[in-house]
XYZ file of C-alpha atoms in Angstrom:
701
model
C 102.188 171.852 67.713
C 100.476 175.186 67.452
C 101.810 178.544 66.357
C 100.687 180.766 69.195
C 101.492 184.442 69.461
C 103.358 186.095 72.315
C 101.630 185.554 75.638
C 100.369 188.577 77.567
C 99.042 188.369 81.089
C 95.822 186.370 81.197
C 92.698 188.519 81.339
C 89.781 187.473 83.456
C 87.599 186.983 80.408
C 88.004 186.107 76.769
C 85.548 188.714 75.586
C 86.963 191.580 73.625
C 90.449 190.139 73.366
C 92.132 188.221 70.582
C 94.059 186.262 73.213
C 92.310 183.179 74.612
C 93.717 182.205 78.013
C 91.504 179.120 78.006
C 93.165 177.981 74.787
C 96.577 178.602 76.304
C 95.478 176.514 79.289
C 94.385 173.758 76.934
C 97.866 173.767 75.469
C 99.246 173.331 78.969
C 96.961 170.341 79.510
C 98.019 168.903 76.159
C 101.754 169.119 76.790
C 101.342 168.162 80.444
C 99.525 164.940 79.616
C 102.125 164.005 77.012
C 104.954 164.627 79.488
C 103.126 162.697 82.200
C 102.625 159.767 79.852
C 106.230 159.742 78.637
C 107.526 159.987 82.199
C 105.949 156.596 82.838
C 103.625 157.813 85.569
C 100.379 155.962 86.110
C 96.858 157.293 86.092
C 96.651 159.147 82.775
C 96.528 156.050 80.603
C 95.338 158.151 77.672
C 98.025 160.799 77.998
C 99.105 160.214 74.396
C 95.918 162.066 73.350
C 97.612 165.345 74.256
C 98.868 165.402 70.664
C 95.285 165.265 69.401
C 94.419 168.249 71.596
C 97.317 170.117 70.010
C 96.040 169.313 66.522
C 92.661 170.895 67.239
C 94.200 173.977 68.825
C 96.582 174.415 65.912
C 93.799 174.081 63.362
C 91.774 176.649 65.268
C 94.514 179.256 65.710
C 96.012 179.124 62.233
C 92.706 178.966 60.384
C 91.449 181.894 62.440
C 94.357 183.971 61.136
C 93.706 182.885 57.555
C 89.951 183.538 57.691
C 90.463 187.021 59.026
C 93.021 187.700 56.287
C 90.603 186.599 53.558
C 87.824 188.696 55.054
C 90.119 191.695 55.315
C 91.941 191.501 51.973
C 90.075 188.963 49.854
C 93.224 186.875 49.422
C 95.994 185.050 51.312
C 99.637 186.101 51.191
C 101.192 182.641 51.128
C 104.826 183.804 51.472
C 103.942 185.822 54.553
C 101.989 182.888 56.003
C 104.894 180.472 55.581
C 107.322 183.088 56.871
C 105.317 183.375 60.114
C 105.525 179.635 60.641
C 109.201 179.457 59.723
C 110.350 182.129 62.151
C 108.113 180.758 64.904
C 108.912 177.058 64.643
C 112.149 176.369 62.843
C 114.831 177.992 65.068
C 113.754 176.059 68.159
C 113.374 172.866 66.147
C 116.880 173.229 64.685
C 118.324 173.801 68.165
C 116.707 170.628 69.446
C 117.734 168.587 66.398
C 121.385 169.609 66.724
C 121.309 168.714 70.415
C 119.565 165.437 69.630
C 122.315 164.558 67.161
C 124.896 165.056 69.916
C 122.844 163.023 72.419
C 122.520 160.234 69.868
C 126.282 159.988 69.428
C 126.889 160.134 73.175
C 124.214 157.844 74.578
C 122.369 155.803 71.957
C 123.617 152.484 70.536
C 125.832 152.800 67.494
C 123.748 150.282 65.587
C 120.931 152.836 65.559
C 122.978 155.836 64.398
C 122.283 155.389 60.711
C 118.580 154.986 61.317
C 118.351 157.886 63.747
C 120.501 160.095 61.542
C 117.930 159.568 58.808
C 115.162 160.312 61.299
C 116.778 163.604 62.328
C 117.145 164.678 58.699
C 113.546 163.667 57.979
C 112.381 165.581 61.061
C 114.145 168.701 59.786
C 112.340 168.265 56.466
C 109.015 167.613 58.264
C 108.414 164.221 56.659
C 109.499 161.978 59.539
C 105.956 160.734 60.152
C 106.014 158.834 56.849
C 109.393 157.350 57.702
C 108.090 156.199 61.081
C 104.946 154.806 59.475
C 107.038 152.711 57.120
C 109.158 151.451 60.012
C 106.188 150.766 62.277
C 105.127 147.848 60.083
C 108.598 146.290 60.164
C 107.825 143.303 62.347
C 111.511 142.393 62.482
C 112.306 145.642 64.314
C 111.671 144.204 67.785
C 114.950 145.448 69.237
C 114.559 148.986 67.918
C 115.242 151.779 70.374
C 112.631 154.525 70.214
C 113.723 157.263 67.854
C 114.835 160.411 69.709
C 112.844 162.484 67.198
C 109.786 160.263 67.101
C 107.700 163.083 68.574
C 108.408 165.215 65.498
C 105.835 163.118 63.655
C 103.053 165.414 64.864
C 104.929 168.525 63.751
C 105.382 166.916 60.330
C 101.644 166.254 60.103
C 100.900 169.885 60.892
C 103.344 171.304 58.369
C 101.999 169.026 55.656
C 98.474 170.134 56.519
C 99.532 173.767 56.275
C 100.901 173.190 52.813
C 97.516 171.877 51.663
C 95.034 174.056 53.561
C 96.269 177.586 52.724
C 96.561 176.670 49.042
C 92.990 175.361 49.110
C 91.886 178.515 50.899
C 93.633 180.617 48.285
C 91.642 178.867 45.570
C 88.438 179.323 47.567
C 89.247 183.004 48.058
C 89.287 183.398 44.280
C 85.838 181.824 44.034
C 84.583 183.989 46.872
C 85.716 187.145 45.077
C 84.401 186.036 41.692
C 81.026 184.718 42.863
C 80.658 186.934 45.931
C 79.963 183.906 48.059
C 80.000 184.193 51.875
C 83.554 183.650 53.102
C 82.932 181.440 56.119
C 80.289 179.273 54.455
C 82.605 178.472 51.559
C 85.509 177.781 53.898
C 83.348 175.465 55.992
C 82.463 173.549 52.842
C 86.131 173.325 51.876
C 87.058 172.055 55.307
C 84.294 169.472 55.222
C 85.824 168.131 52.031
C 88.964 167.420 54.084
C 87.452 166.395 57.408
C 84.869 163.833 56.299
C 87.084 161.695 54.018
C 90.010 161.914 56.442
C 87.876 160.765 59.377
C 86.436 157.885 57.369
C 89.918 156.853 56.242
C 91.217 157.149 59.808
C 88.523 154.797 61.098
C 89.213 152.278 58.342
C 93.013 152.317 58.463
C 93.099 152.193 62.262
C 91.359 148.839 62.064
C 93.217 147.571 58.993
C 96.737 148.778 59.795
C 96.905 150.481 63.203
C 100.691 150.824 63.295
C 100.764 152.863 60.094
C 97.505 154.685 60.828
C 98.989 156.311 63.903
C 101.626 158.252 61.973
C 100.328 159.000 58.491
C 99.040 162.471 57.684
C 95.849 161.313 56.010
C 94.428 159.846 59.223
C 95.050 163.081 61.151
C 93.928 165.843 58.783
C 90.388 165.729 60.156
C 91.616 166.603 63.649
C 93.168 169.865 62.465
C 90.109 170.363 60.288
C 87.775 170.178 63.294
C 89.749 172.960 64.964
C 89.601 174.929 61.720
C 85.803 174.527 61.567
C 85.553 175.980 65.062
C 87.510 179.029 63.872
C 85.348 179.394 60.752
C 82.175 179.295 62.853
C 83.367 181.946 65.317
C 80.652 184.416 64.359
C 78.026 181.830 65.280
C 79.577 180.757 68.574
C 79.725 184.337 69.876
C 75.920 184.479 69.654
C 75.416 181.556 72.008
C 73.825 182.380 75.335
C 76.550 182.507 78.005
C 75.013 179.665 80.072
C 74.855 177.450 76.991
C 78.410 178.336 75.998
C 79.592 177.567 79.517
C 77.794 174.200 79.504
C 79.356 173.260 76.176
C 82.838 174.302 77.303
C 82.659 172.510 80.643
C 81.229 169.439 78.913
C 84.172 169.468 76.540
C 86.634 169.615 79.416
C 84.899 166.664 81.096
C 85.082 164.747 77.809
C 88.808 165.426 77.534
C 89.372 164.313 81.117
C 87.324 161.162 80.679
C 89.366 160.173 77.660
C 92.662 160.816 79.421
C 91.687 158.483 82.257
C 89.617 155.832 80.453
C 91.380 155.368 77.125
C 94.730 153.596 76.994
C 97.333 152.106 74.668
C 94.988 149.218 73.987
C 92.524 151.618 72.367
C 92.657 151.537 68.560
C 94.062 154.957 67.658
C 93.364 157.394 66.132
C 90.148 156.167 64.431
C 86.793 156.888 66.013
C 88.292 156.872 69.520
C 90.173 160.113 68.777
C 86.804 161.864 68.500
C 86.805 162.009 72.303
C 89.735 164.442 72.798
C 89.098 166.159 69.463
C 85.443 166.977 70.070
C 86.163 167.736 73.714
C 88.803 170.297 72.748
C 86.571 171.759 70.060
C 83.763 172.129 72.609
C 85.979 173.966 75.104
C 87.101 176.437 72.445
C 83.648 176.817 70.899
C 81.864 177.353 74.207
C 84.548 179.730 75.384
C 83.474 182.324 72.805
C 80.416 183.216 74.849
C 80.902 181.553 78.235
C 83.020 184.321 79.753
C 83.921 183.743 83.390
C 81.257 181.038 83.672
C 83.344 178.749 81.512
C 86.560 176.770 82.096
C 88.602 179.941 81.577
C 88.459 180.393 85.348
C 90.601 177.240 85.585
C 92.388 177.144 82.268
C 93.258 180.828 82.479
C 95.198 180.497 85.725
C 98.647 182.038 85.454
C 100.637 178.772 85.897
C 98.692 177.070 83.119
C 99.045 180.074 80.829
C 102.805 180.091 81.490
C 103.133 176.379 80.667
C 100.941 176.863 77.608
C 103.253 179.561 76.292
C 106.195 177.199 76.785
C 104.409 174.140 75.398
C 106.075 174.056 71.977
C 109.590 174.129 73.415
C 108.638 171.680 76.155
C 107.284 169.261 73.610
C 110.436 169.545 71.512
C 112.880 169.036 74.370
C 111.363 166.408 76.623
C 111.453 163.372 74.331
C 115.129 163.416 73.225
C 116.079 163.734 76.892
C 113.822 160.810 77.850
C 115.283 158.595 75.116
C 118.886 159.515 75.965
C 118.334 158.977 79.694
C 116.594 155.653 79.068
C 119.595 154.430 77.103
C 122.174 155.836 79.517
C 120.484 154.385 82.603
C 119.245 151.187 80.942
C 115.627 152.114 81.536
C 113.807 154.689 83.627
C 111.795 154.306 86.782
C 108.756 156.532 87.238
C 110.677 158.954 89.422
C 113.586 159.086 86.993
C 111.222 159.714 84.109
C 109.563 162.477 86.098
C 112.925 164.044 86.859
C 113.884 164.016 83.197
C 110.677 165.628 81.927
C 110.834 168.249 84.667
C 114.453 168.933 83.766
C 113.343 169.576 80.180
C 111.706 172.780 81.407
C 115.170 174.357 81.681
C 116.291 174.003 78.036
C 112.724 174.689 76.924
C 112.637 178.015 78.782
C 116.136 178.967 77.605
C 115.234 178.154 73.997
C 112.013 180.140 74.260
C 113.708 183.174 75.771
C 117.102 183.170 74.061
C 116.399 181.716 70.608
C 112.733 181.465 69.715
C 111.445 184.912 70.709
C 114.590 186.969 69.949
C 114.783 185.641 66.401
C 111.058 185.735 65.863
C 110.697 189.367 66.904
C 113.976 190.683 65.533
C 113.141 193.570 63.176
C 115.131 192.080 60.313
C 113.063 188.904 60.579
C 109.708 190.128 61.813
C 109.415 192.866 59.176
C 110.927 191.044 56.205
C 109.182 187.995 54.759
C 112.183 186.992 52.659
C 114.499 187.019 55.668
C 112.055 184.933 57.689
C 111.820 182.345 54.912
C 115.595 182.321 54.584
C 115.908 181.782 58.330
C 113.546 178.832 58.100
C 115.512 177.324 55.223
C 118.814 177.708 57.069
C 117.361 176.083 60.187
C 116.028 173.162 58.154
C 119.392 172.696 56.456
C 121.127 172.727 59.839
C 118.800 169.962 61.009
C 119.360 167.924 57.863
C 123.140 168.361 58.185
C 123.004 167.203 61.807
C 121.147 164.064 60.783
C 123.583 163.394 57.977
C 126.525 163.732 60.367
C 125.008 161.079 62.651
C 124.242 158.841 59.688
C 127.834 159.055 58.457
C 129.215 158.388 61.938
C 127.251 155.142 62.029
C 128.281 153.964 58.571
C 131.113 151.618 59.653
C 131.599 149.134 62.478
C 135.365 148.645 62.184
C 135.117 144.874 61.660
C 136.569 143.299 58.541
C 134.336 141.342 56.173
C 134.485 137.570 55.664
C 135.071 135.649 52.443
C 131.929 133.564 52.872
C 132.446 131.287 49.877
C 135.985 130.351 50.893
C 135.129 129.832 54.567
C 132.129 127.691 53.667
C 134.213 125.587 51.313
C 136.801 125.091 54.050
C 134.126 124.146 56.587
C 135.062 126.992 58.910
C 132.015 129.237 58.446
C 129.705 129.494 61.431
C 128.547 126.168 62.817
C 130.716 124.457 60.208
C 133.596 124.468 62.691
C 131.466 122.301 65.030
C 130.886 119.580 62.471
C 127.614 117.789 61.663
C 127.902 114.749 63.866
C 125.536 113.552 66.560
C 127.158 116.054 68.931
C 129.042 119.271 68.174
C 132.783 118.835 67.952
C 134.860 120.247 70.778
C 136.777 123.120 69.247
C 138.543 126.189 70.531
C 136.368 129.234 69.923
C 138.232 132.260 68.551
C 137.996 134.792 71.386
C 139.125 137.799 69.350
C 137.745 137.561 65.815
C 138.730 140.577 63.726
C 136.243 139.755 60.980
C 132.619 138.658 61.056
C 129.531 138.348 58.939
C 127.021 139.853 58.992
C 128.439 143.187 60.078
C 126.776 143.942 63.436
C 125.499 147.211 61.989
C 123.472 145.147 59.547
C 122.591 142.177 61.719
C 118.878 142.980 61.638
C 118.960 142.757 57.837
C 120.414 139.231 57.852
C 117.032 137.523 57.712
C 115.496 134.735 55.626
C 114.496 135.732 52.104
C 110.867 134.920 52.811
C 110.429 138.285 54.534
C 111.346 140.187 51.375
C 108.944 137.919 49.490
C 106.060 138.905 51.799
C 105.580 135.390 53.144
C 104.747 136.348 56.748
C 101.212 137.381 57.632
C 101.005 140.680 59.483
C 99.692 140.808 63.035
C 96.591 142.746 61.993
C 94.949 140.096 59.802
C 93.862 136.470 60.083
C 94.190 135.902 56.342
C 96.436 132.957 55.527
C 99.278 133.743 53.122
C 101.336 130.848 51.815
C 104.527 130.916 49.767
C 105.898 127.966 47.825
C 109.550 127.150 47.181
C 109.832 124.370 44.643
C 107.463 122.542 42.308
C 103.887 123.235 43.481
C 102.783 119.860 42.064
C 105.435 117.959 44.036
C 103.796 115.342 46.307
C 106.581 115.729 48.887
C 105.655 118.928 50.754
C 107.177 120.347 53.927
C 104.828 122.872 55.552
C 106.748 125.412 57.647
C 104.212 126.713 60.164
C 104.314 129.197 63.040
C 105.898 132.477 64.090
C 109.288 134.063 63.404
C 111.010 131.324 65.404
C 109.812 128.856 62.784
C 110.633 131.264 59.958
C 114.259 131.646 61.073
C 114.972 128.050 60.010
C 113.907 128.617 56.417
C 117.434 128.949 54.935
C 118.584 125.603 56.350
C 115.303 123.874 55.491
C 115.477 125.298 51.973
C 118.938 123.775 51.518
C 117.669 120.367 52.677
C 114.486 120.527 50.577
C 116.281 121.434 47.358
C 118.878 118.728 47.878
C 116.214 116.061 48.452
C 113.548 117.088 45.967
C 111.003 118.476 48.416
C 108.782 121.552 48.133
C 108.398 123.976 51.038
C 105.107 125.765 51.686
C 105.133 128.436 54.387
C 102.314 129.327 56.778
C 103.830 132.039 58.964
C 102.416 134.863 61.053
C 104.172 137.527 63.084
C 104.397 136.695 66.811
C 101.946 133.834 66.351
C 102.946 130.233 67.128
C 100.683 127.574 65.650
C 98.615 126.947 68.739
C 94.883 127.366 69.489
C 95.544 128.891 72.931
C 95.066 132.623 73.489
C 98.322 134.553 73.874
C 99.203 138.236 74.055
C 100.101 140.116 70.907
C 103.553 141.382 69.965
C 105.471 142.916 72.858
C 102.415 144.069 74.846
C 101.188 141.559 77.475
C 97.935 143.522 77.865
C 96.775 142.862 74.298
C 94.969 139.579 73.668
C 96.034 138.198 70.300
C 92.683 136.792 69.154
C 93.584 137.240 65.484
C 96.391 134.742 66.041
C 93.864 132.174 67.221
C 91.682 132.732 64.179
C 94.673 132.471 61.844
C 95.793 129.244 63.522
C 92.352 127.705 63.118
C 92.340 128.537 59.417
C 95.787 127.023 58.975
C 94.737 123.880 60.861
C 91.720 123.443 58.603
C 93.927 123.848 55.527
C 96.666 121.467 56.666
C 94.230 118.738 57.659
C 91.836 119.338 54.786
C 92.485 120.955 51.427
C 96.275 121.471 51.624
C 97.560 118.367 53.405
C 101.390 118.329 53.377
C 103.730 115.400 53.886
C 105.157 116.811 57.124
C 104.748 119.908 59.264
C 107.783 121.680 60.716
C 107.084 124.198 63.449
C 108.518 126.121 66.392
C 107.364 128.915 68.686
C 108.603 131.630 71.002
C 105.710 131.659 73.455
C 105.894 129.515 76.580
C 102.585 130.417 78.211
C 98.998 131.187 77.248
C 95.955 132.606 78.989
C 93.939 130.226 81.159
C 90.177 130.790 81.703
C 90.968 132.709 84.903
C 93.120 135.199 82.953
C 96.475 134.004 84.257
C 99.247 132.890 81.919
C 100.109 129.208 82.287
C 102.556 126.909 80.514
C 100.137 123.974 80.694
C 97.618 125.836 78.529
C 100.268 126.382 75.854
C 101.308 122.723 76.033
C 97.699 121.543 75.684
C 97.251 123.794 72.665
C 100.272 122.353 70.883
C 99.123 118.819 71.680
C 95.662 119.567 70.265
C 96.886 120.793 66.861
C 99.653 118.217 66.518
C 97.275 115.360 67.323
C 94.813 116.654 64.742
C 97.600 116.759 62.193
C 98.632 113.214 63.130
C 95.055 111.994 62.765
C 95.087 113.427 59.230
C 98.260 111.466 58.499
C 100.653 114.394 58.857
C 103.511 114.002 61.365
C 105.029 117.072 63.046
C 108.715 117.894 63.425
C 109.299 120.468 66.168
C 112.384 122.689 66.137
C 113.468 123.651 69.627
C 113.197 127.335 70.496
C 116.561 129.081 70.378
C 118.141 130.391 73.604
C 117.575 133.886 74.899
C 121.011 135.592 74.842
C 120.017 138.037 77.581
C 120.972 141.155 75.622
C 120.851 142.705 72.190
C 123.980 140.972 70.979
C 124.838 143.062 67.937
C 124.573 146.256 70.006
C 126.799 144.722 72.658
C 129.407 143.744 70.049
C 129.509 147.298 68.711
C 129.711 148.803 72.185
C 132.567 146.497 73.264
C 134.776 145.959 70.186
C 137.801 144.869 72.234
C 136.239 142.230 74.490
C 132.823 141.446 73.033
C 133.320 137.674 73.157
C 133.281 137.719 76.952
C 131.127 140.822 77.535
C 128.383 139.697 75.151
C 128.293 135.975 75.952
C 124.969 134.562 77.150
C 124.033 131.696 79.451
C 122.544 128.430 78.229
C 118.742 128.180 78.258
C 115.915 126.558 76.294
C 114.486 129.867 75.106
C 111.174 131.291 76.227
C 109.136 128.707 74.322
C 111.347 125.655 74.713
C 109.804 124.051 77.787
C 106.288 124.058 76.304
C 107.518 122.593 73.012
C 109.491 119.853 74.752
C 106.580 118.908 77.035
C 104.090 118.793 74.163
C 106.250 116.517 71.984
C 106.277 113.841 74.701
C 102.472 113.627 74.497
C 102.155 113.230 70.707
C 103.401 109.949 69.189
C 103.455 111.490 65.697
C 105.760 114.358 66.725
C 109.532 114.540 67.062
C 111.791 117.227 68.540
C 114.984 118.486 66.908
C 117.234 120.438 69.264
C 120.048 122.353 67.558
C 120.876 124.497 70.567
C 124.115 122.564 71.280
C 125.365 123.938 67.933
C 124.115 127.440 68.786
C 125.574 127.448 72.294
C 128.393 124.883 72.159
C 129.430 123.478 75.530
C 126.512 125.467 76.984
C 128.175 128.798 76.168
C 126.172 131.207 73.976
C 128.982 132.986 72.150
C 128.177 136.091 70.098
C 130.394 134.975 67.192
C 131.160 131.408 66.072
C 133.240 130.636 63.021
C 133.376 134.340 62.090
C 129.577 134.462 61.943
C 127.519 136.719 64.209
C 125.047 134.303 65.765
C 122.248 136.586 66.930
C 120.069 139.220 65.322
C 116.759 140.483 66.793
C 116.126 139.207 70.307
C 116.755 135.467 70.434
C 116.585 134.974 66.669
C 119.705 133.734 64.926
C 121.069 135.309 61.771
C 120.214 133.768 58.421
C 123.933 133.254 57.810
C 124.319 131.176 60.962
C 121.114 129.266 60.198
C 122.517 128.414 56.758
C 125.688 127.091 58.369
C 123.504 124.702 60.387
C 121.979 123.139 57.252
C 124.093 119.943 57.371
C 123.243 119.369 61.054
C 119.562 120.088 60.585
C 119.460 117.899 57.487
C 120.978 114.910 59.289
C 118.589 115.245 62.257
C 115.584 115.806 59.997
C 116.421 112.647 58.057
C 116.551 110.714 61.341
C 113.234 112.154 62.534
C 111.479 111.295 59.261
C 112.821 107.757 59.456
C 111.399 107.365 62.966
C 108.050 108.730 61.773
C 107.964 106.398 58.803
C 108.147 109.163 56.202
C 110.073 108.351 53.042
C 112.709 110.951 52.292
């Protein structure tokens, strides 16, 4: 966000006034598009670019202040600079963070409290963007609720930029005084040293790692730098002929509008695409220096837009926590509900602006005393950190007792052990009120196969084939575990079988990518075609039928449909794809063992268990199903003589009831994935059925 000064009435022209009503109007557009986008309204598919508009405006306003200070005094008073930002930004931010902590405890799932408590503390310290970047590449985080302080990432980027840029300017000011170099020329050179590498890095990282690129500071510095360059060049822009200035400014506004309507969440961002809103905003500000009433100021300077622009910082702070809390409380938001929530955020935003932000900012003991302003900022940050810590501590315990895993396993009562390892699960009475369980539901998402920690799953952004080996790499008996996370979830049980029988496991796994040549959508977004998955699958197929032929292939998959030539999603296309690869493997002498997809429980089970500690066995029970990918897997197996299906779902949902806890083991983690602990308890059953399948396929054990 930007650090604007108090807002007077908008003049008809920008000439002769330090206040730019067109810039204030741009801020209104920026916050308005973000609110529109987060409300879930259609039309402005590129509404997320409002943040990029803010970056340019912030770079322009703050650098303008710094340039004028260097020209006036020959130096920069860093304490006074940071004091201005502290008294302007931190009180409102602390107010929102405290409120967000309360909303988290009231409305958001307990399983997320520890994570969100850390987010709130990181937001108060203005480093939350790096925390979000680290989490954005966690491909196991599919059930994650959006962080209520996720929007603070942009504020963190700005504050980090304003640690670097004034210090660099201070060094440049020393050179300017010593060498008598022109102030603005030297500053432009300094900015270029930030803008050019940052833009190049942004373009690269957006292609290589788009999830992380969105949040990290290094991919965004150039956007603030572009705004800063506009401020540095002010003396040049004022000399432009008014018609030319007006043309540039109007052209910039058209560019912004085009991006808001034509770009969407499928656009790689920020990267080169962010040049559209960034250069558009820069053009509006640049042209506005000379355009006068011919420029967009006649629209952007309208009183309603100026009013919203003045409120934009508080609006930005308040709207997102309310959206997240309402989404959780109402189990999703319709477009009209989302609109109601973002409109309602105007009330706390206005109250914060009038009762907290401005009174503290302009109080004589703060406004006239740098030390007091810095102290105020520190206190506000500490309040935010304390609020986050309080939420984190509140989410530290679930109330369930732990399980003596070794003893329960030895007694045959751990997880699926109570169901036996016969041809059918034993009929047993399920404990309807277990007081202990493992894993603790607060840590269910961490109960995953060890291969994730070993980096054995290929990320969604690359087609490179990574393979991990468990066992003797020279062993002629090789089980290739191939596919997406639904294949990966069986690793603990397969590892037990392989080690007991002298086999080596080699993994070929990719996030959200079943081993199938058909085109599917990527991740959780049906609009994104996952072409990299196809390329990865082709490379794996060439390896498994050529240079790295295993003894058997074990696979599974979560997808049940794929794109047909007409663009529709059809199960038959997915089935044909499986048949194609499995037949190729069979022709190369490699049979395929298919593990049935696990059922969809219909809810986030570990959240449900935490929310209903007294009756979770009935409240969190799911209905029997074959999972989203089961029908395609089953149909494909019938068409490939060298393939066999293993269905362990009767041991996951005994007697067609998908219980949340069986044998004191929490069955489900993310989505329809089962916990590594429950998978391990299925090792005897899987081993017996795998032995039978290999015998049918003529493979010596």
